[in-house]
mmCIF file of C-alpha atoms and ligand atoms in Angstrom:
data_model
loop_
_atom_site.group_PDB
_atom_site.id
_atom_site.type_symbol
_atom_site.label_atom_id
_atom_site.label_comp_id
_atom_site.label_asym_id
_atom_site.label_seq_id
_atom_site.Cartn_x
_atom_site.Cartn_y
_atom_site.Cartn_z
ATOM 1 C CA MET A 1 0.130 -0.122 -0.141
ATOM 2 C CA GLU A 2 1.085 3.274 -0.720
ATOM 3 C CA LYS A 3 2.341 5.635 2.030
ATOM 4 C CA LEU A 4 -0.411 8.181 3.004
ATOM 5 C CA HIS A 5 0.653 11.737 3.844
ATOM 6 C CA ALA A 6 -1.464 14.247 5.634
ATOM 7 C CA VAL A 7 -1.663 17.521 3.612
ATOM 8 C CA ILE A 8 -3.646 20.756 4.508
ATOM 9 C CA THR A 9 -6.319 21.393 1.632
ATOM 10 C CA GLY A 10 -7.689 24.725 2.723
ATOM 11 C CA VAL A 11 -7.872 27.233 5.735
ATOM 12 C CA GLY A 12 -10.518 29.282 7.074
ATOM 13 C CA GLY A 13 -10.199 32.213 9.691
ATOM 14 C CA PHE A 14 -11.815 34.802 11.562
ATOM 15 C CA VAL A 15 -10.791 37.831 13.871
ATOM 16 C CA PRO A 16 -13.447 39.948 15.411
ATOM 17 C CA ASP A 17 -14.278 43.201 14.158
ATOM 18 C CA TYR A 18 -13.060 45.511 17.195
ATOM 19 C CA VAL A 19 -9.651 46.818 16.875
ATOM 20 C CA LEU A 20 -7.976 47.683 20.166
ATOM 21 C CA THR A 21 -4.924 50.094 19.456
ATOM 22 C CA ASN A 22 -1.844 50.741 21.636
ATOM 23 C CA ASP A 23 -3.086 53.976 22.531
ATOM 24 C CA GLU A 24 -6.623 52.775 23.833
ATOM 25 C CA ILE A 25 -4.199 50.146 26.153
ATOM 26 C CA GLY A 26 -2.133 53.274 27.111
ATOM 27 C CA GLN A 27 -5.372 54.568 28.677
ATOM 28 C CA MET A 28 -5.799 51.619 30.669
ATOM 29 C CA CYS A 29 -2.413 51.038 32.174
ATOM 30 C CA ASP A 30 1.049 52.763 32.055
ATOM 31 C CA THR A 31 2.425 51.914 28.471
ATOM 32 C CA ASN A 32 2.612 53.365 25.217
ATOM 33 C CA ASP A 33 2.578 52.879 21.565
ATOM 34 C CA GLU A 34 6.455 53.343 21.146
ATOM 35 C CA TRP A 35 7.018 50.705 24.017
ATOM 36 C CA ILE A 36 4.848 48.075 22.605
ATOM 37 C CA MET A 37 6.140 48.628 18.869
ATOM 38 C CA THR A 38 9.656 48.252 19.892
ATOM 39 C CA ARG A 39 9.791 45.776 22.602
ATOM 40 C CA ILE A 40 6.823 43.462 21.124
ATOM 41 C CA GLY A 41 5.967 44.770 17.479
ATOM 42 C CA ILE A 42 2.126 44.805 17.847
ATOM 43 C CA LYS A 43 0.494 47.871 16.452
ATOM 44 C CA GLU A 44 -3.136 46.512 17.219
ATOM 45 C CA ARG A 45 -5.075 43.422 18.136
ATOM 46 C CA ARG A 46 -8.590 42.420 17.764
ATOM 47 C CA ILE A 47 -11.336 41.831 20.643
ATOM 48 C CA LEU A 48 -14.272 39.791 20.695
ATOM 49 C CA ASN A 49 -16.214 42.404 22.989
ATOM 50 C CA GLU A 50 -19.941 41.262 22.128
ATOM 51 C CA GLU A 51 -21.455 39.797 25.644
ATOM 52 C CA GLY A 52 -22.092 36.112 25.455
ATOM 53 C CA LEU A 53 -19.709 35.167 22.587
ATOM 54 C CA GLY A 54 -16.585 32.827 23.334
ATOM 55 C CA THR A 55 -14.016 31.034 21.334
ATOM 56 C CA SER A 56 -16.410 28.725 19.690
ATOM 57 C CA TYR A 57 -18.085 31.728 18.128
ATOM 58 C CA MET A 58 -14.684 32.584 16.416
ATOM 59 C CA ALA A 59 -14.079 28.820 15.635
ATOM 60 C CA ARG A 60 -17.228 28.139 14.117
ATOM 61 C CA LYS A 61 -16.931 31.166 11.782
ATOM 62 C CA ALA A 62 -13.773 30.063 10.705
ATOM 63 C CA VAL A 63 -14.736 26.686 10.121
ATOM 64 C CA ARG A 64 -17.815 27.616 8.095
ATOM 65 C CA GLN A 65 -15.401 29.686 6.014
ATOM 66 C CA LEU A 66 -13.186 26.544 5.602
ATOM 67 C CA LEU A 67 -16.409 24.245 4.706
ATOM 68 C CA GLU A 68 -17.091 26.651 2.083
ATOM 69 C CA ARG A 69 -13.696 27.239 0.582
ATOM 70 C CA THR A 70 -12.949 23.310 0.288
ATOM 71 C CA GLY A 71 -16.445 22.470 -0.678
ATOM 72 C CA THR A 72 -16.893 20.249 2.051
ATOM 73 C CA ALA A 73 -20.409 19.047 3.363
ATOM 74 C CA PRO A 74 -20.465 19.157 7.065
ATOM 75 C CA LEU A 75 -21.484 15.634 7.222
ATOM 76 C CA ASP A 76 -18.262 14.316 5.713
ATOM 77 C CA VAL A 77 -16.022 15.547 8.445
ATOM 78 C CA ASP A 78 -14.472 12.781 10.588
ATOM 79 C CA ALA A 79 -13.148 14.706 13.475
ATOM 80 C CA VAL A 80 -12.858 18.145 14.806
ATOM 81 C CA LEU A 81 -9.730 19.051 17.034
ATOM 82 C CA CYS A 82 -9.734 22.320 18.911
ATOM 83 C CA ALA A 83 -6.548 23.805 20.364
ATOM 84 C CA THR A 84 -7.496 26.293 22.877
ATOM 85 C CA THR A 85 -6.799 27.670 26.220
ATOM 86 C CA THR A 86 -9.988 29.855 26.595
ATOM 87 C CA PRO A 87 -12.688 27.406 25.864
ATOM 88 C CA ASP A 88 -16.166 28.440 26.048
ATOM 89 C CA TYR A 89 -16.718 26.247 29.397
ATOM 90 C CA HIS A 90 -14.403 23.845 31.259
ATOM 91 C CA PHE A 91 -16.717 21.471 29.757
ATOM 92 C CA PRO A 92 -18.145 20.459 27.343
ATOM 93 C CA SER A 93 -15.468 21.180 24.868
ATOM 94 C CA THR A 94 -15.562 24.004 22.414
ATOM 95 C CA ALA A 95 -15.258 21.273 19.494
ATOM 96 C CA SER A 96 -18.341 19.831 20.618
ATOM 97 C CA ILE A 97 -20.056 23.179 20.308
ATOM 98 C CA VAL A 98 -18.677 23.903 16.942
ATOM 99 C CA ILE A 99 -19.787 20.499 15.658
ATOM 100 C CA GLY A 100 -23.200 21.050 17.100
ATOM 101 C CA LYS A 101 -23.442 24.594 15.577
ATOM 102 C CA LEU A 102 -22.309 23.384 12.153
ATOM 103 C CA GLY A 103 -24.056 20.281 12.012
ATOM 104 C CA MET A 104 -21.026 17.746 11.422
ATOM 105 C CA THR A 105 -22.580 15.013 13.246
ATOM 106 C CA ASN A 106 -20.786 12.373 11.588
ATOM 107 C CA ALA A 107 -17.712 13.382 13.205
ATOM 108 C CA HIS A 108 -16.153 13.163 16.892
ATOM 109 C CA ALA A 109 -14.551 16.246 18.534
ATOM 110 C CA PHE A 110 -12.247 17.192 21.239
ATOM 111 C CA ASP A 111 -10.226 20.148 22.570
ATOM 112 C CA MET A 112 -6.383 20.057 22.944
ATOM 113 C CA GLN A 113 -4.892 22.462 25.456
ATOM 114 C CA ALA A 114 -1.119 23.041 24.993
ATOM 115 C CA ALA A 115 -1.443 26.673 25.275
ATOM 116 C CA CYS A 116 0.403 28.620 22.450
ATOM 117 C CA SER A 117 1.755 25.328 21.049
ATOM 118 C CA GLY A 118 -1.870 23.864 21.036
ATOM 119 C CA TRP A 119 -2.276 24.186 17.248
ATOM 120 C CA LEU A 120 0.945 22.771 16.125
ATOM 121 C CA TYR A 121 0.416 19.452 18.716
ATOM 122 C CA ALA A 122 -3.166 19.086 17.254
ATOM 123 C CA MET A 123 -1.818 19.274 13.865
ATOM 124 C CA ASN A 124 0.728 16.338 14.377
ATOM 125 C CA GLN A 125 -2.222 14.620 16.129
ATOM 126 C CA ALA A 126 -4.527 15.146 12.871
ATOM 127 C CA ALA A 127 -1.677 14.118 10.659
ATOM 128 C CA CYS A 128 -1.150 10.826 12.755
ATOM 129 C CA MET A 129 -5.016 10.120 12.402
ATOM 130 C CA VAL A 130 -4.866 10.624 8.575
ATOM 131 C CA GLU A 131 -1.641 8.926 7.876
ATOM 132 C CA CYS A 132 -2.954 5.599 9.540
ATOM 133 C CA GLY A 133 -5.698 5.643 6.960
ATOM 134 C CA ARG A 134 -8.596 5.887 9.387
ATOM 135 C CA TYR A 135 -9.704 9.558 8.552
ATOM 136 C CA LYS A 136 -10.305 11.346 5.527
ATOM 137 C CA LYS A 137 -11.217 14.952 6.676
ATOM 138 C CA VAL A 138 -9.930 16.260 9.986
ATOM 139 C CA VAL A 139 -10.403 19.919 10.962
ATOM 140 C CA VAL A 140 -8.001 21.471 13.006
ATOM 141 C CA ILE A 141 -9.015 24.650 14.637
ATOM 142 C CA GLY A 142 -6.733 26.961 16.908
ATOM 143 C CA GLY A 143 -8.223 29.868 18.587
ATOM 144 C CA ASP A 144 -8.408 31.890 21.759
ATOM 145 C CA LYS A 145 -10.243 34.808 23.233
ATOM 146 C CA MET A 146 -7.230 35.811 25.258
ATOM 147 C CA SER A 147 -9.250 38.959 26.330
ATOM 148 C CA SER A 148 -11.206 36.736 28.720
ATOM 149 C CA ILE A 149 -8.305 36.279 30.683
ATOM 150 C CA LEU A 150 -6.364 39.540 30.570
ATOM 151 C CA ASP A 151 -6.089 42.157 33.382
ATOM 152 C CA PHE A 152 -6.297 45.386 31.199
ATOM 153 C CA THR A 153 -4.581 47.268 34.079
ATOM 154 C CA ASP A 154 -1.255 45.224 33.856
ATOM 155 C CA ARG A 155 1.039 46.381 31.393
ATOM 156 C CA GLN A 156 2.966 43.419 31.619
ATOM 157 C CA THR A 157 0.673 41.308 29.904
ATOM 158 C CA SER A 158 -2.410 43.182 28.300
ATOM 159 C CA PRO A 159 -0.569 44.675 25.334
ATOM 160 C CA ILE A 160 0.476 41.171 24.117
ATOM 161 C CA PHE A 161 -2.390 39.301 23.285
ATOM 162 C CA GLY A 162 -5.453 39.503 21.039
ATOM 163 C CA ASP A 163 -8.457 37.266 19.846
ATOM 164 C CA GLY A 164 -8.977 35.204 16.836
ATOM 165 C CA ALA A 165 -9.321 31.604 15.275
ATOM 166 C CA ALA A 166 -8.548 29.784 12.007
ATOM 167 C CA ALA A 167 -8.995 26.226 10.958
ATOM 168 C CA VAL A 168 -7.529 23.867 8.536
ATOM 169 C CA MET A 169 -8.556 20.851 6.704
ATOM 170 C CA VAL A 170 -6.329 17.867 6.803
ATOM 171 C CA GLU A 171 -6.767 14.991 4.243
ATOM 172 C CA PRO A 172 -4.631 12.137 2.784
ATOM 173 C CA THR A 173 -2.583 12.125 -0.205
ATOM 174 C CA THR A 174 -0.331 9.488 -1.943
ATOM 175 C CA GLU A 175 1.744 12.455 -3.255
ATOM 176 C CA ASP A 176 4.843 13.627 -1.236
ATOM 177 C CA LEU A 177 3.224 16.821 0.182
ATOM 178 C CA GLY A 178 2.112 17.595 3.525
ATOM 179 C CA TRP A 179 3.197 16.751 7.186
ATOM 180 C CA GLN A 180 6.825 15.549 6.789
ATOM 181 C CA ASP A 181 8.400 15.673 10.260
ATOM 182 C CA ALA A 182 7.919 17.199 13.836
ATOM 183 C CA TYR A 183 9.876 17.555 16.977
ATOM 184 C CA LEU A 184 7.765 18.747 19.961
ATOM 185 C CA ARG A 185 8.671 18.958 23.532
ATOM 186 C CA THR A 186 7.199 19.672 27.038
ATOM 187 C CA ASP A 187 9.274 20.021 30.088
ATOM 188 C CA GLY A 188 6.796 21.060 32.916
ATOM 189 C CA GLN A 189 9.454 23.633 34.118
ATOM 190 C CA GLY A 190 7.065 26.616 32.891
ATOM 191 C CA LEU A 191 4.561 26.686 35.510
ATOM 192 C CA PRO A 192 5.919 29.365 37.632
ATOM 193 C CA PHE A 193 6.561 31.851 34.946
ATOM 194 C CA LEU A 194 3.337 31.409 32.569
ATOM 195 C CA VAL A 195 0.017 30.571 34.384
ATOM 196 C CA GLN A 196 -3.718 31.607 35.077
ATOM 197 C CA LYS A 197 -3.435 30.734 38.918
ATOM 198 C CA ALA A 198 -7.149 30.252 39.807
ATOM 199 C CA GLY A 199 -10.394 28.639 37.982
ATOM 200 C CA GLY A 200 -8.828 25.111 37.788
ATOM 201 C CA SER A 201 -9.179 22.410 40.364
ATOM 202 C CA VAL A 202 -6.114 23.722 42.359
ATOM 203 C CA ALA A 203 -7.700 26.962 42.935
ATOM 204 C CA PRO A 204 -11.444 27.049 42.140
ATOM 205 C CA PRO A 205 -13.158 30.373 41.912
ATOM 206 C CA SER A 206 -13.602 32.071 45.354
ATOM 207 C CA TYR A 207 -13.882 35.464 46.878
ATOM 208 C CA PHE A 208 -10.017 35.317 47.569
ATOM 209 C CA THR A 209 -8.909 34.298 43.983
ATOM 210 C CA LEU A 210 -11.536 36.964 42.583
ATOM 211 C CA GLU A 211 -9.811 39.672 45.010
ATOM 212 C CA HIS A 212 -6.485 38.774 44.463
ATOM 213 C CA ARG A 213 -6.795 39.055 40.677
ATOM 214 C CA LEU A 214 -5.840 35.282 40.279
ATOM 215 C CA HIS A 215 -7.924 34.583 37.131
ATOM 216 C CA TYR A 216 -5.736 36.501 34.676
ATOM 217 C CA VAL A 217 -2.618 35.654 32.831
ATOM 218 C CA HIS A 218 0.432 35.699 35.105
ATOM 219 C CA GLN A 219 3.838 36.082 32.900
ATOM 220 C CA GLU A 220 7.234 36.651 34.174
ATOM 221 C CA GLY A 221 8.093 37.738 30.449
ATOM 222 C CA ARG A 222 12.002 37.905 30.738
ATOM 223 C CA THR A 223 12.293 34.463 31.537
ATOM 224 C CA VAL A 224 9.433 33.298 28.837
ATOM 225 C CA PHE A 225 11.364 35.246 26.428
ATOM 226 C CA LYS A 226 14.681 33.609 27.029
ATOM 227 C CA PHE A 227 13.083 29.997 26.928
ATOM 228 C CA ALA A 228 11.132 31.000 24.097
ATOM 229 C CA VAL A 229 14.136 31.950 21.747
ATOM 230 C CA THR A 230 16.301 28.990 22.684
ATOM 231 C CA ASN A 231 13.542 26.370 22.378
ATOM 232 C CA MET A 232 12.251 27.885 19.120
ATOM 233 C CA SER A 233 15.631 28.275 17.706
ATOM 234 C CA ASP A 234 16.842 24.701 18.718
ATOM 235 C CA SER A 235 13.877 22.837 17.608
ATOM 236 C CA CYS A 236 13.778 24.686 14.096
ATOM 237 C CA ALA A 237 17.605 23.977 13.685
ATOM 238 C CA LEU A 238 17.100 20.197 14.411
ATOM 239 C CA ILE A 239 14.109 20.052 12.063
ATOM 240 C CA ALA A 240 15.967 21.821 9.319
ATOM 241 C CA GLU A 241 19.167 19.653 9.979
ATOM 242 C CA ARG A 242 17.623 16.283 9.805
ATOM 243 C CA ASN A 243 15.434 17.022 6.540
ATOM 244 C CA ALA A 244 18.399 18.873 5.087
ATOM 245 C CA LEU A 245 16.549 22.154 4.762
ATOM 246 C CA ASN A 246 18.260 25.532 4.544
ATOM 247 C CA ASN A 247 17.936 28.975 3.048
ATOM 248 C CA ASP A 248 18.267 27.370 -0.470
ATOM 249 C CA ASN A 249 15.166 25.092 0.025
ATOM 250 C CA ILE A 250 13.195 26.897 2.943
ATOM 251 C CA SER A 251 10.174 28.786 1.365
ATOM 252 C CA TRP A 252 8.721 29.919 4.367
ATOM 253 C CA VAL A 253 9.004 30.119 8.240
ATOM 254 C CA ILE A 254 5.621 30.409 10.251
ATOM 255 C CA PRO A 255 6.713 31.394 13.905
ATOM 256 C CA HIS A 256 4.366 31.529 16.817
ATOM 257 C CA GLN A 257 3.561 35.395 16.605
ATOM 258 C CA ALA A 258 4.452 36.425 20.520
ATOM 259 C CA ASN A 259 7.238 39.048 20.190
ATOM 260 C CA ILE A 260 9.047 40.243 16.855
ATOM 261 C CA ARG A 261 12.160 40.228 18.710
ATOM 262 C CA ILE A 262 11.752 36.476 19.455
ATOM 263 C CA ILE A 263 10.702 35.911 15.582
ATOM 264 C CA GLU A 264 13.829 37.693 14.387
ATOM 265 C CA ALA A 265 16.105 35.977 16.719
ATOM 266 C CA VAL A 266 14.623 32.412 15.418
ATOM 267 C CA ALA A 267 15.239 33.652 11.952
ATOM 268 C CA LYS A 268 18.950 34.537 12.566
ATOM 269 C CA ARG A 269 19.410 31.214 14.018
ATOM 270 C CA LEU A 270 17.896 29.503 10.760
ATOM 271 C CA GLU A 271 19.949 31.773 8.749
ATOM 272 C CA VAL A 272 16.790 32.710 6.512
ATOM 273 C CA PRO A 273 16.068 36.357 5.754
ATOM 274 C CA MET A 274 12.897 37.918 7.351
ATOM 275 C CA ASP A 275 11.047 38.208 3.864
ATOM 276 C CA LYS A 276 10.653 34.422 4.229
ATOM 277 C CA VAL A 277 9.279 34.803 7.645
ATOM 278 C CA LEU A 278 5.407 35.299 7.755
ATOM 279 C CA VAL A 279 4.495 37.628 10.251
ATOM 280 C CA ASN A 280 1.158 39.352 11.365
ATOM 281 C CA ILE A 281 1.748 40.065 14.998
ATOM 282 C CA HIS A 282 1.529 43.832 14.389
ATOM 283 C CA ARG A 283 -2.340 43.350 13.266
ATOM 284 C CA TYR A 284 -3.297 40.544 15.695
ATOM 285 C CA GLY A 285 -0.784 40.458 18.613
ATOM 286 C CA ASN A 286 -0.510 37.138 20.015
ATOM 287 C CA THR A 287 -3.798 35.019 19.775
ATOM 288 C CA SER A 288 -1.997 32.020 21.364
ATOM 289 C CA SER A 289 -3.356 28.672 19.697
ATOM 290 C CA GLY A 290 -4.773 31.009 16.965
ATOM 291 C CA THR A 291 -1.386 32.478 15.670
ATOM 292 C CA LEU A 292 0.085 29.788 13.192
ATOM 293 C CA PRO A 293 -3.273 28.848 11.593
ATOM 294 C CA LEU A 294 -4.199 32.701 11.224
ATOM 295 C CA VAL A 295 -0.648 33.059 9.422
ATOM 296 C CA LEU A 296 -1.782 30.567 6.928
ATOM 297 C CA TRP A 297 -5.129 32.292 6.286
ATOM 298 C CA ASP A 298 -3.665 35.632 6.067
ATOM 299 C CA PHE A 299 -0.654 34.648 3.858
ATOM 300 C CA GLU A 300 -2.527 31.549 1.891
ATOM 301 C CA ARG A 301 -2.401 33.524 -1.353
ATOM 302 C CA GLN A 302 1.490 33.338 -1.400
ATOM 303 C CA LEU A 303 1.535 29.618 -0.653
ATOM 304 C CA HIS A 304 2.479 27.409 -3.455
ATOM 305 C CA LYS A 305 2.187 23.535 -4.152
ATOM 306 C CA GLY A 306 5.539 22.295 -2.655
ATOM 307 C CA ASP A 307 6.571 25.108 -0.910
ATOM 308 C CA ASN A 308 8.802 23.823 2.325
ATOM 309 C CA ILE A 309 7.399 25.584 5.136
ATOM 310 C CA ILE A 310 8.911 25.434 9.016
ATOM 311 C CA PHE A 311 6.552 25.930 11.808
ATOM 312 C CA THR A 312 7.472 26.856 15.397
ATOM 313 C CA SER A 313 5.851 27.645 18.499
ATOM 314 C CA PHE A 314 6.571 28.009 22.242
ATOM 315 C CA GLY A 315 4.230 28.552 25.139
ATOM 316 C CA ALA A 316 3.026 27.546 28.737
ATOM 317 C CA GLY A 317 4.237 24.319 30.048
ATOM 318 C CA PHE A 318 6.672 25.006 28.955
ATOM 319 C CA ALA A 319 5.450 23.401 25.459
ATOM 320 C CA TRP A 320 7.374 24.018 22.200
ATOM 321 C CA GLY A 321 8.337 22.306 18.927
ATOM 322 C CA ALA A 322 8.994 22.787 15.230
ATOM 323 C CA ALA A 323 7.595 20.948 12.159
ATOM 324 C CA TYR A 324 8.243 20.637 8.487
ATOM 325 C CA MET A 325 5.386 20.608 6.034
ATOM 326 C CA LYS A 326 5.217 20.718 2.410
ATOM 327 C CA TRP A 327 2.233 22.949 1.388
ATOM 328 C CA GLY A 328 -0.390 20.977 -0.579
ATOM 329 C CA TYR A 329 -1.931 23.550 -3.427
ATOM 330 C CA ASP A 330 -1.428 26.585 -5.513
ATOM 331 C CA PRO A 331 -3.285 29.812 -4.575
ATOM 332 C CA LYS A 332 -7.049 29.490 -5.078
ATOM 333 C CA LYS A 333 -8.524 31.767 -7.388
HETATM 334 O O1 UT7 B 401 3.074 33.255 23.839
HETATM 335 C C1 UT7 B 401 3.652 32.646 25.009
HETATM 336 C C2 UT7 B 401 5.037 32.636 25.092
HETATM 337 N N1 UT7 B 401 5.186 34.221 25.531
HETATM 338 C C3 UT7 B 401 6.041 34.937 25.165
HETATM 339 O O2 UT7 B 401 6.746 34.457 24.262
HETATM 340 C C4 UT7 B 401 6.501 36.230 25.671
HETATM 341 C C5 UT7 B 401 7.713 36.286 25.938
HETATM 342 N N2 UT7 B 401 8.106 37.586 26.581
HETATM 343 C C6 UT7 B 401 8.114 38.941 26.067
HETATM 344 O O3 UT7 B 401 7.700 38.920 24.838
HETATM 345 C C7 UT7 B 401 8.677 40.204 26.622
HETATM 346 O O4 UT7 B 401 9.393 39.662 27.821
HETATM 347 C C8 UT7 B 401 7.674 41.066 27.092
HETATM 348 C C9 UT7 B 401 7.048 42.027 25.922
HETATM 349 C C10 UT7 B 401 6.668 40.477 27.841
HETATM 350 C C11 UT7 B 401 8.386 42.149 28.115
HETATM 351 O O5 UT7 B 401 9.524 42.816 27.178
HETATM 352 P P1 UT7 B 401 10.945 42.751 27.781
HETATM 353 O O6 UT7 B 401 11.811 43.648 26.889
HETATM 354 O O7 UT7 B 401 11.223 41.461 28.351
HETATM 355 O O8 UT7 B 401 10.572 43.753 29.174
HETATM 356 P P2 UT7 B 401 10.970 43.636 30.574
HETATM 357 O O9 UT7 B 401 9.998 42.768 31.110
HETATM 358 O O10 UT7 B 401 12.271 43.164 30.824
HETATM 359 O O11 UT7 B 401 10.738 45.066 31.090
HETATM 360 C C12 UT7 B 401 11.693 46.182 30.747
HETATM 361 C C13 UT7 B 401 11.217 47.456 31.501
HETATM 362 C C14 UT7 B 401 10.980 47.358 32.862
HETATM 363 O O12 UT7 B 401 11.218 48.551 33.536
HETATM 364 P P3 UT7 B 401 12.672 48.696 34.300
HETATM 365 O O13 UT7 B 401 12.596 47.639 35.384
HETATM 366 O O14 UT7 B 401 13.560 48.612 33.559
HETATM 367 O O15 UT7 B 401 12.459 50.149 34.710
HETATM 368 C C15 UT7 B 401 9.431 47.264 32.537
HETATM 369 O O16 UT7 B 401 8.702 47.449 33.795
HETATM 370 O O17 UT7 B 401 10.020 47.685 30.719
HETATM 371 C C16 UT7 B 401 8.926 47.829 31.713
HETATM 372 N N3 UT7 B 401 7.759 47.416 31.041
HETATM 373 C C17 UT7 B 401 6.912 48.137 30.265
HETATM 374 N N4 UT7 B 401 7.008 49.600 30.004
HETATM 375 C C18 UT7 B 401 6.130 50.074 29.347
HETATM 376 C C19 UT7 B 401 7.294 46.165 30.927
HETATM 377 N N5 UT7 B 401 6.171 46.384 30.556
HETATM 378 C C20 UT7 B 401 6.008 47.462 29.997
HETATM 379 C C21 UT7 B 401 4.936 47.945 28.970
HETATM 380 N N6 UT7 B 401 5.148 49.509 28.754
HETATM 381 N N7 UT7 B 401 3.951 47.582 28.703
#
């Protein structure tokens, strides 16, 4: 039997209409546009500010577009994986809500939580499901409503994040395209440095947790920055080396969009010029699980069949990695 590869056959995305500027953030905490642009590289981010809407709203908008673009009937989807750290509820899963709203009732669905590396891990999982021959159409969503866990009076975290979601369709092919290799790692050392301290089973919601503002993102940025640069760079170098990839044959690098300085450091280590590195951090900020598929959504028209792409991510846990994929189709008309 011919080897099956798992290839992305389409992308859909959604970002909320509301644009939150650096100047507006500067009215809520002690920061300004210049600091945010030079230290992080974010000009603005989108915020889902309609009451009663959560991550599944953005995810289902993204998946609806994906189904339209790929001409897929909802009943033909076999599985839906949703990478998110800000699910609508602790349970049921956000993926199950998406399935219900879009009528994909021949599929099973589950969420994956690996913070900012969630979509990369979910993609690898979907690739395994497709490569084994048992799944024909797997939807992989990455999305977060980070504004739901941000303290807008905290200048160390509030400028960084934004809301958004995107989704890809993963299908089998016998062509030499799609998911080629992945190096994914989690070390468990990140807990003190990047965590939402309350709301889980260790510290369920209480007056104490509310009063002490423990339901927001807590980040020790400088430490996270160092680990992010080292681990993303090392994993990219490893993936490049074991697949004989270098500036001559790498078409694009798609890094997690957390900080432009991290992105530039990764590009430097790979010895790839910045014009091969796809960046939209200035427009959306860090949408956590959403960053990598949102880059695909934004730059889809620039990608060509056979393009060699390296993805890399880093997030809470710490959880990080890099993957190598050959793009599966030419720009759609
Ligand atoms: O996606 C998950 C993974 N997360 C990441 O990859 C994030 C990694 N970390 C970062 O991107 C950066 O560390 C931050 C953007 C969070 C912070 O940038 P930094 O260059 O590491 O700043 P810093 O924390 O070292 O702070 C430098 C100075 C400090 O002032 P002093 O002590 O030098 O007087 C901070 O108080 O900048 C100050 N500062 C700010 N000033 C204006 C920190 N945040 C702000 C701010 N506006 N928003």
